[in-house]
XYZ file of C-alpha atoms in Angstrom:
455
model
C 65.086 111.258 86.974
C 65.831 110.385 83.430
C 64.695 107.170 81.968
C 66.439 105.624 79.083
C 64.740 104.225 75.826
C 65.004 100.662 77.468
C 63.218 101.775 80.591
C 66.147 101.896 82.935
C 67.284 104.855 84.976
C 69.820 106.913 82.887
C 72.405 108.197 85.354
C 73.585 111.776 85.016
C 77.109 111.718 86.770
C 76.959 115.539 87.171
C 74.399 115.013 89.980
C 77.303 113.173 91.935
C 80.240 114.351 93.871
C 83.642 113.053 95.444
C 84.335 110.245 92.832
C 86.855 107.505 93.690
C 88.036 104.101 92.832
C 86.772 101.350 95.065
C 88.611 98.331 93.857
C 88.939 95.979 90.823
C 88.298 92.231 90.544
C 88.569 89.769 87.891
C 85.227 90.695 86.323
C 84.526 94.270 87.462
C 85.819 97.921 88.022
C 83.939 99.504 91.104
C 83.760 103.295 91.222
C 82.075 105.138 94.118
C 80.400 108.535 94.234
C 78.206 110.534 96.523
C 74.814 111.881 95.391
C 74.856 115.705 95.356
C 71.579 116.200 97.016
C 70.806 113.146 99.221
C 74.426 112.772 100.445
C 74.114 108.745 99.876
C 77.210 107.189 98.655
C 76.736 104.461 96.187
C 79.019 102.308 93.908
C 78.918 101.358 90.112
C 80.196 98.029 89.046
C 81.204 98.215 85.420
C 82.055 94.737 83.600
C 85.755 94.109 82.655
C 87.070 92.206 79.915
C 89.565 89.702 81.353
C 91.997 89.391 78.213
C 92.345 93.286 77.881
C 91.899 94.409 81.227
C 89.632 97.207 79.889
C 86.052 98.105 80.567
C 83.888 95.980 78.237
C 80.870 97.332 76.363
C 79.250 93.863 76.581
C 77.708 94.486 79.979
C 76.537 91.697 82.158
C 74.423 93.675 84.567
C 71.068 91.853 83.677
C 72.819 88.496 84.020
C 74.488 89.119 87.348
C 71.225 90.534 88.745
C 69.438 87.657 87.620
C 71.821 85.357 89.079
C 71.863 87.168 92.319
C 68.039 87.220 92.753
C 67.264 83.485 91.514
C 70.367 81.656 92.439
C 72.288 83.283 95.206
C 69.591 85.243 97.329
C 67.711 82.171 98.687
C 70.773 81.092 100.587
C 71.226 84.216 102.683
C 69.150 86.296 105.124
C 68.127 89.402 103.505
C 70.148 91.578 106.022
C 73.491 90.129 104.395
C 72.430 91.159 100.739
C 73.093 94.343 99.037
C 70.038 95.803 97.037
C 71.190 96.004 93.243
C 69.587 98.166 90.481
C 70.457 98.188 86.875
C 71.141 101.586 85.477
C 72.356 102.975 82.260
C 75.062 105.645 81.283
C 75.870 107.423 78.263
C 79.063 105.695 76.845
C 80.862 109.061 76.701
C 80.369 109.509 80.284
C 81.648 106.029 81.059
C 84.861 107.085 79.166
C 85.380 109.793 81.708
C 84.526 107.727 84.687
C 86.936 104.892 83.491
C 89.822 107.294 83.987
C 89.165 106.885 87.844
C 90.979 103.412 88.240
C 94.194 105.132 86.819
C 94.376 107.479 89.641
C 96.006 106.812 93.130
C 94.032 105.134 95.855
C 91.676 107.313 97.869
C 92.202 110.275 95.452
C 88.802 112.101 95.137
C 87.641 113.802 92.068
C 85.126 116.340 93.434
C 83.102 117.132 90.340
C 82.490 114.999 87.135
C 83.705 117.820 84.954
C 87.127 117.613 86.553
C 87.531 114.249 84.882
C 87.628 116.142 81.413
C 91.056 117.500 82.491
C 92.666 114.188 82.637
C 94.307 112.714 79.749
C 92.051 110.179 77.630
C 94.959 107.697 77.847
C 93.907 107.295 81.365
C 90.607 105.854 80.498
C 89.802 102.033 80.689
C 87.194 102.518 78.021
C 88.775 103.875 74.892
C 86.239 105.752 72.699
C 85.705 105.120 68.992
C 86.686 101.586 68.822
C 86.683 100.537 65.395
C 85.853 97.173 63.544
C 86.044 96.150 60.054
C 82.844 94.388 58.865
C 82.405 93.225 55.249
C 85.203 95.718 54.186
C 83.444 98.801 55.879
C 84.833 100.310 59.002
C 82.253 100.933 61.679
C 82.322 102.193 65.334
C 81.527 99.547 67.726
C 80.800 101.216 70.963
C 77.173 101.500 71.904
C 75.640 104.795 72.943
C 74.788 103.559 76.218
C 76.232 101.042 78.724
C 74.549 99.411 81.787
C 76.058 98.992 85.405
C 74.980 97.539 88.537
C 74.353 100.319 91.279
C 74.315 99.610 94.968
C 74.983 100.973 98.279
C 78.663 101.615 98.973
C 79.576 98.761 101.311
C 82.483 100.643 102.839
C 80.087 103.183 104.488
C 77.178 100.879 105.657
C 74.731 102.815 107.715
C 74.382 101.794 111.505
C 70.983 101.161 112.910
C 71.818 101.942 116.536
C 70.432 105.050 118.030
C 73.637 105.783 119.970
C 75.981 107.969 117.600
C 78.831 106.386 118.965
C 82.260 107.956 118.728
C 85.105 107.735 116.306
C 85.012 106.602 112.572
C 83.396 103.781 110.732
C 85.787 101.125 110.048
C 85.028 98.669 107.353
C 86.806 95.446 106.976
C 86.531 93.617 103.651
C 87.541 89.919 104.122
C 87.556 87.021 101.492
C 86.933 84.074 103.642
C 87.621 81.534 100.888
C 86.387 77.774 101.146
C 85.816 77.055 104.737
C 85.907 73.242 105.015
C 88.459 70.548 104.240
C 87.693 68.606 101.019
C 89.049 65.291 100.008
C 90.102 64.648 96.497
C 90.931 61.360 94.756
C 94.736 60.812 94.623
C 95.567 64.019 96.518
C 96.315 62.954 100.117
C 98.016 66.007 101.520
C 97.103 67.773 104.544
C 96.475 71.287 102.935
C 93.121 72.971 102.211
C 92.186 74.042 98.857
C 92.935 77.804 99.401
C 96.437 77.109 100.884
C 97.251 74.808 97.899
C 96.434 77.507 95.609
C 98.404 80.223 97.412
C 101.283 78.013 97.604
C 101.150 77.677 93.767
C 100.734 81.289 93.268
C 103.331 82.375 95.781
C 106.089 79.762 95.616
C 109.466 81.215 94.747
C 108.457 84.685 95.915
C 110.594 86.123 98.666
C 107.469 87.115 100.947
C 105.867 83.708 100.669
C 106.296 82.692 104.270
C 104.507 85.912 105.199
C 101.458 85.208 102.878
C 101.031 81.731 104.101
C 99.794 82.543 107.760
C 96.245 82.861 106.691
C 94.234 79.576 106.450
C 90.378 79.549 106.011
C 90.458 76.361 108.326
C 91.027 78.668 111.212
C 88.731 81.329 110.117
C 85.771 78.762 109.966
C 86.973 76.614 112.808
C 84.487 77.904 115.319
C 87.535 78.145 117.785
C 87.906 81.747 119.147
C 91.775 81.565 119.408
C 92.150 79.951 115.830
C 89.939 82.635 114.291
C 91.560 85.473 116.022
C 94.853 84.294 114.648
C 93.524 84.047 111.108
C 92.289 87.521 111.051
C 95.409 88.940 112.791
C 97.566 87.163 110.178
C 95.457 89.096 107.533
C 96.023 92.291 109.308
C 99.767 91.618 109.178
C 99.867 90.413 105.642
C 96.525 91.179 103.831
C 97.531 89.715 100.468
C 94.230 89.913 98.363
C 92.060 88.612 101.125
C 91.797 91.674 103.222
C 91.293 95.485 102.906
C 90.433 98.112 105.621
C 88.729 101.383 105.071
C 88.160 104.205 107.597
C 85.105 106.530 106.845
C 85.323 105.023 103.179
C 89.079 105.787 102.573
C 91.215 102.669 102.101
C 94.008 102.738 104.629
C 95.267 99.108 104.642
C 95.585 96.653 101.754
C 98.044 94.362 100.080
C 99.036 97.099 97.561
C 99.673 99.667 100.376
C 99.755 98.012 103.913
C 100.051 99.952 107.143
C 103.118 99.789 109.108
C 102.518 97.681 112.351
C 103.575 100.344 114.578
C 100.890 103.040 113.240
C 98.186 100.254 112.632
C 96.146 101.015 115.982
C 96.710 104.820 115.819
C 95.254 104.897 112.250
C 92.114 103.147 113.195
C 91.730 104.650 116.692
C 93.610 107.934 116.834
C 92.362 108.861 120.174
C 93.293 105.553 121.809
C 89.701 104.640 122.399
C 90.376 101.097 121.421
C 92.876 98.825 119.753
C 93.410 96.685 116.884
C 93.134 93.700 119.014
C 89.611 94.941 120.035
C 88.686 95.250 116.400
C 89.807 91.619 115.598
C 87.760 90.455 118.764
C 84.685 92.320 117.483
C 85.164 90.813 114.177
C 85.261 87.287 115.647
C 81.982 87.730 117.454
C 80.084 89.455 114.713
C 81.224 87.131 111.839
C 79.993 84.032 113.944
C 77.073 85.430 115.513
C 78.207 85.337 119.070
C 77.923 88.167 121.634
C 80.529 86.826 123.870
C 83.423 84.240 124.010
C 81.406 81.919 126.018
C 80.183 78.809 124.288
C 81.751 80.364 121.176
C 80.908 78.728 117.900
C 79.687 79.617 114.345
C 76.064 80.078 114.627
C 73.949 78.747 111.641
C 72.315 82.267 111.327
C 75.655 84.036 111.110
C 77.345 85.251 107.995
C 80.030 82.603 108.165
C 77.452 80.021 108.987
C 75.369 80.777 105.812
C 78.259 80.913 103.564
C 79.635 77.568 104.718
C 76.168 76.054 104.223
C 76.098 77.457 100.833
C 79.723 76.244 99.955
C 78.742 72.881 100.936
C 76.470 72.469 98.161
C 79.631 71.205 96.176
C 79.884 67.354 97.116
C 82.550 66.619 94.484
C 85.401 69.146 94.714
C 87.696 70.568 92.103
C 89.552 67.406 90.972
C 86.324 65.338 90.441
C 84.666 68.389 88.829
C 87.473 68.534 86.275
C 87.255 64.966 85.547
C 83.474 64.987 84.971
C 83.816 68.110 82.802
C 86.408 66.383 80.675
C 83.882 63.529 80.006
C 81.140 65.791 78.804
C 79.991 66.319 75.272
C 81.113 69.265 73.469
C 77.764 71.022 73.399
C 77.492 70.572 77.086
C 80.900 72.063 77.750
C 80.108 75.056 75.699
C 76.919 75.490 77.606
C 78.958 75.454 81.030
C 81.102 78.303 79.606
C 77.961 80.553 79.654
C 77.634 82.598 82.755
C 73.811 82.429 82.301
C 73.541 78.739 82.330
C 72.774 78.129 86.098
C 70.199 80.859 85.906
C 68.404 79.230 82.802
C 68.293 75.798 84.776
C 67.036 77.302 88.107
C 67.972 76.685 91.768
C 65.261 74.048 92.539
C 66.595 71.822 89.656
C 70.251 72.291 90.673
C 69.617 71.367 94.382
C 66.955 68.761 94.079
C 67.935 65.323 95.283
C 66.478 63.046 92.675
C 67.395 59.689 91.280
C 68.245 60.519 87.602
C 67.947 57.695 85.018
C 70.727 59.153 82.949
C 74.182 59.079 84.494
C 75.356 62.077 82.477
C 72.254 64.071 83.832
C 73.441 63.249 87.337
C 76.997 64.272 86.637
C 75.773 67.492 85.006
C 73.828 68.357 88.239
C 76.906 67.528 90.316
C 78.767 70.107 88.160
C 76.416 72.797 88.458
C 76.385 72.523 92.303
C 80.216 72.815 92.059
C 79.916 76.118 89.954
C 77.179 77.398 92.301
C 79.385 76.725 95.404
C 82.413 78.275 93.614
C 80.605 81.575 93.704
C 80.193 81.127 97.588
C 84.020 80.259 97.918
C 85.099 83.410 96.130
C 82.756 86.003 97.689
C 83.840 88.798 100.032
C 82.367 89.980 103.454
C 82.001 93.664 104.200
C 81.833 94.410 107.733
C 81.413 97.954 109.008
C 82.052 98.629 112.893
C 81.724 101.682 114.870
C 82.656 102.089 118.672
C 79.816 102.984 120.841
C 79.659 104.989 124.035
C 76.855 102.913 125.304
C 73.679 100.580 124.436
C 70.978 100.296 126.927
C 69.451 97.103 125.566
C 70.857 93.962 124.102
C 70.889 94.145 120.395
C 71.825 91.698 117.517
C 73.859 94.307 115.852
C 76.036 95.175 118.793
C 78.815 93.165 120.356
C 80.294 93.753 123.984
C 83.977 92.743 124.383
C 85.300 91.288 127.566
C 86.830 94.641 128.365
C 83.363 96.385 128.079
C 83.954 98.084 124.845
C 80.983 98.022 122.532
C 80.838 97.812 118.651
C 77.887 98.284 116.551
C 78.328 96.424 113.193
C 76.546 95.971 109.789
C 77.465 92.988 107.457
C 76.959 92.570 103.739
C 78.185 89.765 101.279
C 79.585 91.135 97.917
C 81.298 89.570 94.874
C 78.673 87.014 94.265
C 79.336 86.491 90.452
C 78.488 83.542 88.421
C 81.277 80.956 87.856
C 81.828 79.007 84.653
C 83.881 76.005 83.445
C 86.672 78.501 82.575
C 87.079 79.132 86.138
C 87.144 75.263 86.773
C 89.855 74.911 84.070
C 92.257 77.520 85.202
C 91.792 76.850 88.945
C 92.168 72.961 88.385
C 95.628 73.596 86.507
C 96.782 75.773 89.441
C 95.491 73.445 91.924
C 97.474 70.339 90.523
C 100.634 72.513 90.291
C 100.072 73.482 93.902
C 99.939 69.776 94.768
C 103.005 68.820 93.065
C 104.916 71.628 94.742
C 103.846 70.341 98.214
C 104.569 66.714 97.435
C 108.187 67.774 96.546
C 108.339 69.730 99.589
C 107.185 66.786 101.631
C 110.110 64.872 100.281
C 112.540 67.032 102.255
C 113.438 66.512 105.901
C 110.933 67.529 108.372
C 113.045 70.537 109.590
C 113.585 71.746 105.801
C 109.806 71.702 104.880
C 108.295 75.140 104.007
C 104.586 74.467 104.138
C 102.967 73.621 107.421
C 99.723 71.576 107.135
C 96.230 72.785 107.651
C 94.894 69.714 109.257
C 96.135 66.238 110.596
C 95.513 63.367 108.159
């Protein structure tokens, strides 16, 4: 193991095999690889610049790691969190790894040296970036870059002794905001997520398909509604669902499976059905072991995410109004991704009577930003069909038809949010509200947007 001058592990990519692209978010590229000796598959998260879409040399690994440890981790049981390490790479090696996002989904690069054969134009990290400083031209790329390294959540290990049969199926779900929030002067029966999806999708030919998923169903605590929500994502995943089989992505918005081959892709020997998988997901995500007395248990992953989301007591409209009233230096501070970490979780959550009204409003804003992280996270749940399980286990669910699934759950994409996220989301939110209000002026039979709740 090599150690860099900064004291971090210096990764040698030549020690890894089977490189592939795991996904891209607004803030990261995620690249997966399997260690040559241990066989353990990990992922590296490289920071991405939003404006250019390229990998950025301004790594935020320490910031994100600190945010996870100090702000996020106290909300969740350890079993749901992914252990992270900050590692370093030589920048010239990252230039090669940054070619992987240009490749087709699931394409594996067996050896690191194979990347050298791909054109440099494929790379999302161009080398030799130049900048003119005081008349002189200098190279701005540093010699080393940091990344977050963690276990590949599409291949989570099962702890059940029975080897089971079939493949490991991993479902990634973005649950979104799980409770209805009232906003001043916004009296429409649609949840935050559906308002934003309507704004995003209005005018597109496939809109009616995309609107079937609603977080109010997923978090309802009602089995039938939850089953319907997940089934709607299976049909049209949009950006809220991906499915992997043994680490290979088989179903996503970019390349969805046809309905007629859905079950045979997941269960090629007909040992179960996609409906069985949805049933297992409903039970595992809510902490239930049967449909009897079905509800969202407080200790479940959905229960803990919902509790964390409800830290926000003001909502997007009030948050934006408060932010607008803040002084310039406070606004600038709230654009900094490390601002919540500097304050600390206790000060953010402490219920105290503040003498200064601005301090009270600032505390409400900080809770909003904290909750925004929890509203935009992803759940990775890996499942494997079992032959049998002799004793009841917390990580095994039994379906009414007798089928058994072992499961393992992790929460990922818990990145800090800033005022920039609030500003952008608020503009889209209000645009969505306007679209819905125009739709409400139509006759009942002509309305496109079905309500989430009755108000």
